[in-house]
Amino acid sequence: MGELSGDRLVEVLATLASPHRLRVLAALTGGRVYVSQLARDLGISRALLQVHLKKLEKAGLVTAHLELSEDGKALKYYETAPFSLHLTPDVVAAAVTTLSNAGDGNAVPKGTR
């Protein structure tokens, strides 16, 4: 993942803060899986799985590819994206210097400081 901005670090950590999303990532470490199979493997609905997959994809932790099966059915396969997150106090301190105030409840409108 390289050097993360504060906002990117918050996004990645918030995405990983869900037990469902951690289970999805763990299930995908064995290789790519299509949505219906992954939902069965995890014992959750496809609708709930799609919500978590979209968040993981937005955070850049998984990728998706559409493929046609032999019978012409479109299957959406997901797999983990290569990433490595090494979190240390220094990494956090560096990321904090780039944080925006958006979404933290402490944002001050520009020009009112």
PDB file of C-alpha atoms in Angstrom:
ATOM      1  CA  MET A   1       0.000   0.000   0.000  1.00  0.00           C
ATOM      2  CA  GLY A   2       3.006   2.229   0.343  1.00  0.00           C
ATOM      3  CA  GLU A   3       2.789   5.452   2.285  1.00  0.00           C
ATOM      4  CA  LEU A   4      -0.829   6.172   3.157  1.00  0.00           C
ATOM      5  CA  SER A   5      -2.392   9.567   3.585  1.00  0.00           C
ATOM      6  CA  GLY A   6      -4.373  10.060   6.771  1.00  0.00           C
ATOM      7  CA  ASP A   7      -7.694   9.866   4.959  1.00  0.00           C
ATOM      8  CA  ARG A   8      -6.641   6.704   3.115  1.00  0.00           C
ATOM      9  CA  LEU A   9      -5.468   5.093   6.344  1.00  0.00           C
ATOM     10  CA  VAL A  10      -8.818   5.877   7.985  1.00  0.00           C
ATOM     11  CA  GLU A  11     -10.655   4.399   4.977  1.00  0.00           C
ATOM     12  CA  VAL A  12      -8.633   1.175   5.021  1.00  0.00           C
ATOM     13  CA  LEU A  13      -8.861   0.720   8.785  1.00  0.00           C
ATOM     14  CA  ALA A  14     -12.600   1.457   8.802  1.00  0.00           C
ATOM     15  CA  THR A  15     -13.088  -1.092   6.035  1.00  0.00           C
ATOM     16  CA  LEU A  16     -11.129  -3.712   7.958  1.00  0.00           C
ATOM     17  CA  ALA A  17     -13.037  -2.978  11.185  1.00  0.00           C
ATOM     18  CA  SER A  18     -15.896  -5.277  10.162  1.00  0.00           C
ATOM     19  CA  PRO A  19     -15.784  -8.969  11.113  1.00  0.00           C
ATOM     20  CA  HIS A  20     -17.761  -9.781   7.939  1.00  0.00           C
ATOM     21  CA  ARG A  21     -15.231  -8.026   5.730  1.00  0.00           C
ATOM     22  CA  LEU A  22     -12.336  -9.756   7.505  1.00  0.00           C
ATOM     23  CA  ARG A  23     -14.056 -13.100   6.846  1.00  0.00           C
ATOM     24  CA  VAL A  24     -14.520 -12.172   3.184  1.00  0.00           C
ATOM     25  CA  LEU A  25     -10.826 -11.307   2.830  1.00  0.00           C
ATOM     26  CA  ALA A  26      -9.835 -14.520   4.585  1.00  0.00           C
ATOM     27  CA  ALA A  27     -12.067 -16.559   2.261  1.00  0.00           C
ATOM     28  CA  LEU A  28     -10.519 -14.903  -0.782  1.00  0.00           C
ATOM     29  CA  THR A  29      -6.941 -15.707   0.236  1.00  0.00           C
ATOM     30  CA  GLY A  30      -7.445 -19.166  -1.279  1.00  0.00           C
ATOM     31  CA  GLY A  31      -8.005 -17.651  -4.713  1.00  0.00           C
ATOM     32  CA  ARG A  32     -10.733 -16.011  -6.723  1.00  0.00           C
ATOM     33  CA  VAL A  33     -14.337 -16.946  -6.019  1.00  0.00           C
ATOM     34  CA  TYR A  34     -17.610 -15.946  -7.635  1.00  0.00           C
ATOM     35  CA  VAL A  35     -20.221 -14.164  -5.534  1.00  0.00           C
ATOM     36  CA  SER A  36     -22.778 -16.970  -5.152  1.00  0.00           C
ATOM     37  CA  GLN A  37     -20.127 -19.477  -4.085  1.00  0.00           C
ATOM     38  CA  LEU A  38     -18.565 -16.994  -1.667  1.00  0.00           C
ATOM     39  CA  ALA A  39     -21.972 -16.248  -0.102  1.00  0.00           C
ATOM     40  CA  ARG A  40     -22.555 -19.999   0.382  1.00  0.00           C
ATOM     41  CA  ASP A  41     -19.066 -20.495   1.809  1.00  0.00           C
ATOM     42  CA  LEU A  42     -19.590 -17.677   4.317  1.00  0.00           C
ATOM     43  CA  GLY A  43     -23.223 -18.483   5.105  1.00  0.00           C
ATOM     44  CA  ILE A  44     -24.498 -14.986   4.325  1.00  0.00           C
ATOM     45  CA  SER A  45     -26.893 -13.609   1.741  1.00  0.00           C
ATOM     46  CA  ARG A  46     -25.581 -12.414  -1.607  1.00  0.00           C
ATOM     47  CA  ALA A  47     -27.104  -8.986  -0.912  1.00  0.00           C
ATOM     48  CA  LEU A  48     -25.161  -8.607   2.354  1.00  0.00           C
ATOM     49  CA  LEU A  49     -22.030  -9.976   0.722  1.00  0.00           C
ATOM     50  CA  GLN A  50     -22.327  -7.449  -2.128  1.00  0.00           C
ATOM     51  CA  VAL A  51     -22.428  -4.582   0.395  1.00  0.00           C
ATOM     52  CA  HIS A  52     -19.198  -5.790   1.991  1.00  0.00           C
ATOM     53  CA  LEU A  53     -17.510  -6.545  -1.336  1.00  0.00           C
ATOM     54  CA  LYS A  54     -18.268  -3.043  -2.613  1.00  0.00           C
ATOM     55  CA  LYS A  55     -16.646  -1.508   0.471  1.00  0.00           C
ATOM     56  CA  LEU A  56     -13.616  -3.767   0.136  1.00  0.00           C
ATOM     57  CA  GLU A  57     -13.339  -2.936  -3.562  1.00  0.00           C
ATOM     58  CA  LYS A  58     -13.669   0.812  -2.919  1.00  0.00           C
ATOM     59  CA  ALA A  59     -10.842   0.566  -0.388  1.00  0.00           C
ATOM     60  CA  GLY A  60      -8.697  -1.260  -2.966  1.00  0.00           C
ATOM     61  CA  LEU A  61      -8.510  -4.474  -0.951  1.00  0.00           C
ATOM     62  CA  VAL A  62     -10.290  -6.693  -3.497  1.00  0.00           C
ATOM     63  CA  THR A  63     -10.787  -6.628  -7.257  1.00  0.00           C
ATOM     64  CA  ALA A  64     -13.647  -7.954  -9.374  1.00  0.00           C
ATOM     65  CA  HIS A  65     -13.799  -9.472 -12.858  1.00  0.00           C
ATOM     66  CA  LEU A  66     -16.818 -10.552 -14.903  1.00  0.00           C
ATOM     67  CA  GLU A  67     -16.458 -13.810 -16.796  1.00  0.00           C
ATOM     68  CA  LEU A  68     -18.793 -15.944 -18.870  1.00  0.00           C
ATOM     69  CA  SER A  69     -19.345 -19.531 -17.786  1.00  0.00           C
ATOM     70  CA  GLU A  70     -19.502 -22.343 -20.350  1.00  0.00           C
ATOM     71  CA  ASP A  71     -23.298 -22.069 -20.367  1.00  0.00           C
ATOM     72  CA  GLY A  72     -23.122 -18.316 -21.096  1.00  0.00           C
ATOM     73  CA  LYS A  73     -23.929 -17.132 -17.578  1.00  0.00           C
ATOM     74  CA  ALA A  74     -22.075 -14.037 -16.363  1.00  0.00           C
ATOM     75  CA  LEU A  75     -20.169 -14.694 -13.138  1.00  0.00           C
ATOM     76  CA  LYS A  76     -18.518 -11.966 -11.102  1.00  0.00           C
ATOM     77  CA  TYR A  77     -15.310 -13.221  -9.524  1.00  0.00           C
ATOM     78  CA  TYR A  78     -13.572 -11.484  -6.640  1.00  0.00           C
ATOM     79  CA  GLU A  79     -10.019 -11.845  -5.424  1.00  0.00           C
ATOM     80  CA  THR A  80      -7.791 -10.076  -2.982  1.00  0.00           C
ATOM     81  CA  ALA A  81      -5.728  -7.216  -4.294  1.00  0.00           C
ATOM     82  CA  PRO A  82      -2.097  -7.348  -3.252  1.00  0.00           C
ATOM     83  CA  PHE A  83      -1.654  -5.195  -0.179  1.00  0.00           C
ATOM     84  CA  SER A  84       0.505  -4.921   2.884  1.00  0.00           C
ATOM     85  CA  LEU A  85      -0.248  -2.710   5.836  1.00  0.00           C
ATOM     86  CA  HIS A  86       2.559  -2.107   8.308  1.00  0.00           C
ATOM     87  CA  LEU A  87       1.176   0.051  11.085  1.00  0.00           C
ATOM     88  CA  THR A  88       3.513   1.710  13.545  1.00  0.00           C
ATOM     89  CA  PRO A  89       3.239   4.829  15.704  1.00  0.00           C
ATOM     90  CA  ASP A  90       5.463   6.662  13.199  1.00  0.00           C
ATOM     91  CA  VAL A  91       3.208   5.666  10.282  1.00  0.00           C
ATOM     92  CA  VAL A  92       0.180   6.933  12.198  1.00  0.00           C
ATOM     93  CA  ALA A  93       1.962  10.183  13.115  1.00  0.00           C
ATOM     94  CA  ALA A  94       2.918  10.814   9.481  1.00  0.00           C
ATOM     95  CA  ALA A  95      -0.604  10.009   8.261  1.00  0.00           C
ATOM     96  CA  VAL A  96      -2.180  12.354  10.799  1.00  0.00           C
ATOM     97  CA  THR A  97      -0.381  15.314   9.247  1.00  0.00           C
ATOM     98  CA  THR A  98      -2.331  14.754   6.026  1.00  0.00           C
ATOM     99  CA  LEU A  99      -5.791  14.189   7.525  1.00  0.00           C
ATOM    100  CA  SER A 100      -8.618  16.338   6.264  1.00  0.00           C
ATOM    101  CA  ASN A 101     -11.272  17.412   8.748  1.00  0.00           C
ATOM    102  CA  ALA A 102     -14.089  15.983   6.641  1.00  0.00           C
ATOM    103  CA  GLY A 103     -16.243  13.559   8.545  1.00  0.00           C
ATOM    104  CA  ASP A 104     -14.579  13.887  11.934  1.00  0.00           C
ATOM    105  CA  GLY A 105     -17.199  16.183  13.419  1.00  0.00           C
ATOM    106  CA  ASN A 106     -14.617  18.923  13.983  1.00  0.00           C
ATOM    107  CA  ALA A 107     -14.584  20.442  10.531  1.00  0.00           C
ATOM    108  CA  VAL A 108     -14.595  24.216  10.495  1.00  0.00           C
ATOM    109  CA  PRO A 109     -15.946  25.932   7.379  1.00  0.00           C
ATOM    110  CA  LYS A 110     -13.191  27.647   5.399  1.00  0.00           C
ATOM    111  CA  GLY A 111     -12.840  31.343   6.121  1.00  0.00           C
ATOM    112  CA  THR A 112     -14.249  31.122   9.672  1.00  0.00           C
ATOM    113  CA  ARG A 113     -11.027  30.365  11.558  1.00  0.00           C
TER     114      ARG A 113
END
